mmCIF file of C-alpha atoms in Angstrom:
data_model
loop_
_atom_site.group_PDB
_atom_site.id
_atom_site.type_symbol
_atom_site.label_atom_id
_atom_site.label_comp_id
_atom_site.label_asym_id
_atom_site.label_seq_id
_atom_site.Cartn_x
_atom_site.Cartn_y
_atom_site.Cartn_z
ATOM 1 C CA ASP W 583 9.449 6.353 2.301
ATOM 2 C CA ILE W 584 7.455 9.799 2.586
ATOM 3 C CA VAL W 585 6.593 10.412 6.098
ATOM 4 C CA LEU W 586 3.234 12.071 6.870
ATOM 5 C CA THR W 587 2.953 13.910 10.142
ATOM 6 C CA GLN W 588 -0.460 14.617 11.711
ATOM 7 C CA SER W 589 -1.297 15.990 15.228
ATOM 8 C CA PRO W 590 -2.793 13.286 17.068
ATOM 9 C CA ALA W 591 -5.900 14.955 18.244
ATOM 10 C CA LEU W 592 -7.913 18.103 17.968
ATOM 11 C CA ALA W 593 -10.744 19.204 20.097
ATOM 12 C CA VAL W 594 -13.649 21.199 18.545
ATOM 13 C CA SER W 595 -17.384 22.309 19.381
ATOM 14 C CA LEU W 596 -20.069 21.276 17.411
ATOM 15 C CA GLY W 597 -21.136 23.879 14.871
ATOM 16 C CA GLN W 598 -17.655 25.153 14.542
ATOM 17 C CA ARG W 599 -14.917 24.804 12.092
ATOM 18 C CA ALA W 600 -12.348 22.163 12.406
ATOM 19 C CA THR W 601 -8.803 22.315 10.494
ATOM 20 C CA ILE W 602 -6.635 19.256 10.499
ATOM 21 C CA SER W 603 -3.350 19.409 9.031
ATOM 22 C CA CYS W 604 -0.728 17.006 7.480
ATOM 23 C CA ARG W 605 2.858 17.816 6.711
ATOM 24 C CA ALA W 606 4.831 15.534 4.200
ATOM 25 C CA SER W 607 8.531 14.834 4.488
ATOM 26 C CA GLN W 608 8.685 16.033 0.902
ATOM 27 C CA SER W 609 6.801 17.287 -1.944
ATOM 28 C CA VAL W 610 3.645 15.200 -2.852
ATOM 29 C CA SER W 611 2.883 17.364 -5.818
ATOM 30 C CA ILE W 612 3.758 16.920 -9.288
ATOM 31 C CA SER W 613 2.986 19.669 -11.820
ATOM 32 C CA ARG W 614 -0.600 20.688 -11.256
ATOM 33 C CA TYR W 615 -1.311 17.450 -9.248
ATOM 34 C CA ASN W 616 -1.501 17.438 -5.357
ATOM 35 C CA LEU W 617 -1.284 13.698 -4.526
ATOM 36 C CA MET W 618 -2.657 13.812 -0.964
ATOM 37 C CA HIS W 619 -5.883 12.255 0.007
ATOM 38 C CA TRP W 620 -8.154 12.253 3.155
ATOM 39 C CA TYR W 621 -10.184 9.373 4.825
ATOM 40 C CA GLN W 622 -12.465 9.316 7.620
ATOM 41 C CA GLN W 623 -12.615 6.134 10.166
ATOM 42 C CA LYS W 624 -15.244 6.020 12.719
ATOM 43 C CA PRO W 625 -14.593 3.182 15.467
ATOM 44 C CA GLY W 626 -15.041 -0.266 14.214
ATOM 45 C CA GLN W 627 -15.438 0.752 10.660
ATOM 46 C CA GLN W 628 -13.458 0.681 7.455
ATOM 47 C CA PRO W 629 -11.915 4.072 6.291
ATOM 48 C CA LYS W 630 -13.994 6.188 3.860
ATOM 49 C CA LEU W 631 -12.557 8.677 1.148
ATOM 50 C CA LEU W 632 -13.723 12.085 1.748
ATOM 51 C CA ILE W 633 -10.880 14.016 -0.620
ATOM 52 C CA TYR W 634 -8.678 12.981 -3.280
ATOM 53 C CA ARG W 635 -5.833 14.954 -4.855
ATOM 54 C CA ALA W 636 -5.859 17.596 -2.299
ATOM 55 C CA SER W 637 -9.093 19.371 -2.907
ATOM 56 C CA ASN W 638 -11.596 17.046 -4.826
ATOM 57 C CA LEU W 639 -14.797 15.886 -2.847
ATOM 58 C CA ALA W 640 -15.222 12.088 -3.185
ATOM 59 C CA SER W 641 -18.625 11.010 -4.455
ATOM 60 C CA GLY W 642 -21.473 11.346 -1.765
ATOM 61 C CA ILE W 643 -19.250 13.399 0.873
ATOM 62 C CA PRO W 644 -20.891 16.605 2.051
ATOM 63 C CA ALA W 645 -19.963 19.924 1.010
ATOM 64 C CA ARG W 646 -18.856 21.157 4.515
ATOM 65 C CA PHE W 647 -15.744 18.898 4.049
ATOM 66 C CA SER W 648 -12.881 20.543 1.937
ATOM 67 C CA GLY W 649 -9.292 20.148 1.299
ATOM 68 C CA SER W 650 -6.512 22.426 0.443
ATOM 69 C CA GLY W 651 -2.645 22.574 0.162
ATOM 70 C CA SER W 652 0.296 21.728 -2.211
ATOM 71 C CA GLY W 653 3.914 20.678 -1.937
ATOM 72 C CA THR W 654 4.296 19.464 1.626
ATOM 73 C CA ASP W 655 1.276 21.075 3.674
ATOM 74 C CA PHE W 656 -2.126 19.961 3.343
ATOM 75 C CA THR W 657 -5.573 20.820 5.335
ATOM 76 C CA LEU W 658 -8.783 18.960 5.724
ATOM 77 C CA THR W 659 -11.486 21.611 6.955
ATOM 78 C CA ILE W 660 -14.675 20.621 8.466
ATOM 79 C CA ASN W 661 -17.071 23.653 8.551
ATOM 80 C CA PRO W 662 -19.502 23.248 10.352
ATOM 81 C CA VAL W 663 -18.602 20.092 12.557
ATOM 82 C CA GLN W 664 -21.656 17.814 13.136
ATOM 83 C CA ALA W 665 -21.899 14.975 15.820
ATOM 84 C CA ASP W 666 -21.500 12.281 12.970
ATOM 85 C CA ASP W 667 -17.954 13.714 12.025
ATOM 86 C CA ILE W 668 -16.487 12.526 15.176
ATOM 87 C CA ALA W 669 -14.000 10.269 13.970
ATOM 88 C CA THR W 670 -10.167 9.716 13.276
ATOM 89 C CA TYR W 671 -8.789 11.231 10.013
ATOM 90 C CA TYR W 672 -6.017 10.097 7.789
ATOM 91 C CA CYS W 673 -4.086 11.808 5.235
ATOM 92 C CA GLN W 674 -2.433 9.492 2.608
ATOM 93 C CA GLN W 675 -0.046 10.261 -0.002
ATOM 94 C CA SER W 676 0.468 8.860 -3.681
ATOM 95 C CA ARG W 677 3.306 10.745 -4.848
ATOM 96 C CA GLU W 678 5.651 7.826 -4.816
ATOM 97 C CA SER W 679 5.529 4.095 -3.764
ATOM 98 C CA PRO W 680 5.229 2.919 -1.132
ATOM 99 C CA PRO W 681 1.863 5.139 -0.504
ATOM 100 C CA THR W 682 2.000 6.034 2.994
ATOM 101 C CA PHE W 683 -0.637 7.294 5.635
ATOM 102 C CA GLY W 684 -0.365 9.730 8.516
ATOM 103 C CA GLY W 685 -0.811 8.739 11.919
ATOM 104 C CA GLY W 686 -4.363 9.894 12.194
ATOM 105 C CA THR W 687 -6.166 13.034 13.818
ATOM 106 C CA LYS W 688 -8.750 11.903 16.251
ATOM 107 C CA LEU W 689 -11.458 14.600 16.226
ATOM 108 C CA GLU W 690 -12.857 14.906 19.803
ATOM 109 C CA LEU W 691 -15.795 17.267 21.099
ATOM 110 C CA LYS W 692 -14.908 20.013 23.546
ATOM 111 C CA GLU J 1055 -23.541 0.014 -5.166
ATOM 112 C CA VAL J 1056 -19.907 -1.254 -4.696
ATOM 113 C CA GLN J 1057 -19.504 -3.860 -2.007
ATOM 114 C CA LEU J 1058 -16.036 -5.434 -0.923
ATOM 115 C CA VAL J 1059 -16.425 -8.431 1.536
ATOM 116 C CA GLU J 1060 -13.356 -9.797 3.049
ATOM 117 C CA SER J 1061 -13.047 -13.496 4.315
ATOM 118 C CA GLY J 1062 -10.427 -15.983 5.652
ATOM 119 C CA GLY J 1063 -9.071 -14.281 8.743
ATOM 120 C CA GLY J 1064 -8.605 -15.832 12.014
ATOM 121 C CA LEU J 1065 -5.726 -16.932 14.751
ATOM 122 C CA VAL J 1066 -2.895 -18.469 13.031
ATOM 123 C CA GLN J 1067 0.679 -19.560 14.498
ATOM 124 C CA PRO J 1068 3.823 -17.646 13.821
ATOM 125 C CA GLY J 1069 5.429 -19.287 10.460
ATOM 126 C CA ARG J 1070 2.152 -20.363 9.198
ATOM 127 C CA SER J 1071 0.405 -19.562 6.334
ATOM 128 C CA LEU J 1072 -3.036 -17.862 5.712
ATOM 129 C CA LYS J 1073 -4.894 -16.866 2.512
ATOM 130 C CA LEU J 1074 -7.497 -13.915 2.391
ATOM 131 C CA SER J 1075 -10.165 -13.491 -0.035
ATOM 132 C CA CYS J 1076 -12.088 -10.370 -0.988
ATOM 133 C CA ALA J 1077 -15.487 -10.784 -2.881
ATOM 134 C CA ALA J 1078 -16.327 -7.864 -5.153
ATOM 135 C CA SER J 1079 -19.644 -6.463 -6.647
ATOM 136 C CA GLY J 1080 -21.186 -3.625 -8.032
ATOM 137 C CA PHE J 1081 -18.660 -2.424 -10.521
ATOM 138 C CA THR J 1082 -16.535 -3.778 -13.084
ATOM 139 C CA PHE J 1083 -13.783 -5.525 -11.108
ATOM 140 C CA SER J 1084 -11.760 -6.583 -14.178
ATOM 141 C CA SER J 1085 -11.339 -2.790 -14.940
ATOM 142 C CA PHE J 1086 -9.675 -1.442 -11.608
ATOM 143 C CA ALA J 1087 -6.335 -2.224 -9.785
ATOM 144 C CA MET J 1088 -6.997 -3.453 -6.274
ATOM 145 C CA ALA J 1089 -5.251 -3.530 -3.126
ATOM 146 C CA TRP J 1090 -4.853 -4.700 0.467
ATOM 147 C CA VAL J 1091 -4.284 -2.378 3.608
ATOM 148 C CA ARG J 1092 -3.906 -3.243 7.281
ATOM 149 C CA GLN J 1093 -4.126 -1.788 10.586
ATOM 150 C CA ALA J 1094 -2.670 -3.182 13.663
ATOM 151 C CA PRO J 1095 -4.887 -2.978 16.466
ATOM 152 C CA LYS J 1096 -5.187 0.647 17.942
ATOM 153 C CA LYS J 1097 -2.663 1.734 15.272
ATOM 154 C CA GLY J 1098 -2.704 3.616 11.811
ATOM 155 C CA LEU J 1099 -3.153 2.288 8.196
ATOM 156 C CA GLU J 1100 -0.345 0.344 6.229
ATOM 157 C CA TRP J 1101 -0.554 -0.430 2.680
ATOM 158 C CA VAL J 1102 0.259 -4.160 1.895
ATOM 159 C CA ALA J 1103 -0.153 -4.936 -1.593
ATOM 160 C CA THR J 1104 -1.366 -3.675 -4.895
ATOM 161 C CA ILE J 1105 -2.437 -5.399 -8.106
ATOM 162 C CA THR J 1106 -3.118 -4.034 -11.688
ATOM 163 C CA SER J 1107 -6.529 -4.861 -13.181
ATOM 164 C CA GLY J 1108 -5.196 -7.483 -15.175
ATOM 165 C CA GLY J 1109 -3.005 -9.155 -12.627
ATOM 166 C CA SER J 1110 0.134 -8.685 -14.434
ATOM 167 C CA ASN J 1111 2.003 -6.515 -12.090
ATOM 168 C CA THR J 1112 2.053 -6.715 -8.250
ATOM 169 C CA TYR J 1113 3.495 -4.276 -5.739
ATOM 170 C CA TYR J 1114 4.509 -4.587 -2.094
ATOM 171 C CA PRO J 1115 6.428 -2.535 0.573
ATOM 172 C CA ASP J 1116 9.515 -4.207 2.144
ATOM 173 C CA SER J 1117 7.737 -5.187 5.015
ATOM 174 C CA VAL J 1118 5.910 -7.964 3.287
ATOM 175 C CA LYS J 1119 8.015 -8.629 0.168
ATOM 176 C CA GLY J 1120 8.926 -12.180 -0.414
ATOM 177 C CA ARG J 1121 6.126 -13.393 2.093
ATOM 178 C CA PHE J 1122 2.722 -12.091 0.828
ATOM 179 C CA THR J 1123 1.500 -12.621 -2.408
ATOM 180 C CA ILE J 1124 -1.380 -10.785 -3.788
ATOM 181 C CA SER J 1125 -3.540 -12.304 -6.688
ATOM 182 C CA ARG J 1126 -6.912 -11.941 -8.560
ATOM 183 C CA ASP J 1127 -9.592 -14.136 -10.442
ATOM 184 C CA ASN J 1128 -11.554 -11.452 -12.594
ATOM 185 C CA ALA J 1129 -13.764 -14.128 -13.562
ATOM 186 C CA LYS J 1130 -15.006 -14.634 -10.065
ATOM 187 C CA SER J 1131 -14.663 -10.838 -9.315
ATOM 188 C CA THR J 1132 -12.280 -11.879 -6.315
ATOM 189 C CA LEU J 1133 -8.914 -10.653 -4.846
ATOM 190 C CA TYR J 1134 -6.672 -12.710 -2.841
ATOM 191 C CA LEU J 1135 -3.739 -12.197 -0.221
ATOM 192 C CA GLN J 1136 -1.472 -15.307 0.385
ATOM 193 C CA MET J 1137 0.365 -14.686 3.646
ATOM 194 C CA ASP J 1138 3.383 -17.061 4.360
ATOM 195 C CA SER J 1139 5.725 -17.016 7.225
ATOM 196 C CA LEU J 1140 3.494 -15.141 9.299
ATOM 197 C CA ARG J 1141 5.148 -12.963 12.054
ATOM 198 C CA SER J 1142 3.276 -11.460 15.173
ATOM 199 C CA GLU J 1143 3.833 -8.046 13.610
ATOM 200 C CA ASP J 1144 1.301 -9.097 10.853
ATOM 201 C CA THR J 1145 -1.581 -9.167 13.419
ATOM 202 C CA ALA J 1146 -3.864 -6.622 12.207
ATOM 203 C CA THR J 1147 -7.248 -6.212 10.436
ATOM 204 C CA TYR J 1148 -6.657 -6.432 6.587
ATOM 205 C CA TYR J 1149 -8.858 -4.434 4.165
ATOM 206 C CA CYS J 1150 -9.555 -4.860 0.713
ATOM 207 C CA ALA J 1151 -9.428 -1.511 -1.284
ATOM 208 C CA LYS J 1152 -10.561 -0.566 -4.732
ATOM 209 C CA ASP J 1153 -8.188 1.841 -6.657
ATOM 210 C CA LEU J 1154 -10.014 5.012 -7.668
ATOM 211 C CA THR J 1155 -8.896 5.016 -11.410
ATOM 212 C CA THR J 1156 -8.729 2.429 -13.868
ATOM 213 C CA ARG J 1157 -5.012 2.438 -13.578
ATOM 214 C CA VAL J 1158 -2.991 2.273 -10.519
ATOM 215 C CA SER J 1159 -3.435 5.617 -8.667
ATOM 216 C CA TRP J 1160 -2.391 4.275 -5.205
ATOM 217 C CA TYR J 1161 -5.434 5.775 -3.314
ATOM 218 C CA PHE J 1162 -8.701 4.101 -2.776
ATOM 219 C CA ASP J 1163 -12.474 4.747 -2.985
ATOM 220 C CA PHE J 1164 -14.196 1.867 -1.291
ATOM 221 C CA TRP J 1165 -12.792 -0.284 1.376
ATOM 222 C CA GLY J 1166 -14.348 -3.559 2.723
ATOM 223 C CA PRO J 1167 -15.128 -4.007 6.270
ATOM 224 C CA GLY J 1168 -12.165 -5.883 6.758
ATOM 225 C CA THR J 1169 -10.945 -9.417 8.246
ATOM 226 C CA MET J 1170 -8.900 -9.814 11.493
ATOM 227 C CA VAL J 1171 -5.644 -11.748 11.292
ATOM 228 C CA THR J 1172 -4.113 -12.655 14.694
ATOM 229 C CA VAL J 1173 -0.614 -14.363 14.721
ATOM 230 C CA SER J 1174 0.123 -15.951 17.968
ATOM 231 C CA SER J 1175 1.073 -19.002 19.319
#
């Protein structure tokens, strides 16, 4: 299985940039497709898709969220961070079955 | 508006069975692959099962293969998860999730609020 590694937590100030990283144990890219996706989960709620295929913004997601990366290294950026963005963020790969998730990065306020 | 609403969770003894349902609305259910994803308390997300749009193909991780069965009724826009031989490690919130595309893409653009399953004696 492809293992996705995320830092457990990240502290950020409101209005600043947050950069959340995800590293895969093997490449999750196929030709021009980078099969990494990002979800946001707030306490007591279901996950919400933010970014699909590394850099595509999901429907209804504000433009302050963006994604980048290829191969094994991917990044979710939130700029600027707003109070509503305090949540846990998960990366997920769909390069091969089983689809796997990272352990999550909890975004906290400084 | 896409809506997914799970039901059927509860407390069950180890070794027993439970069947979850997910009622879907707001999209053409029969056109999309669907999945179940679970989350143990205070833990991360784990994919549990996927079924193709027509129901002819199903996929499972090794952790549930042979014990869980995903199915769907497109006429009722409902997804199911039959869970047999339940273990304590199956305790989790179970989410129903819609695949982003009309084929199996293995990522999910809508999730239900989840239903809690507790396996304990």
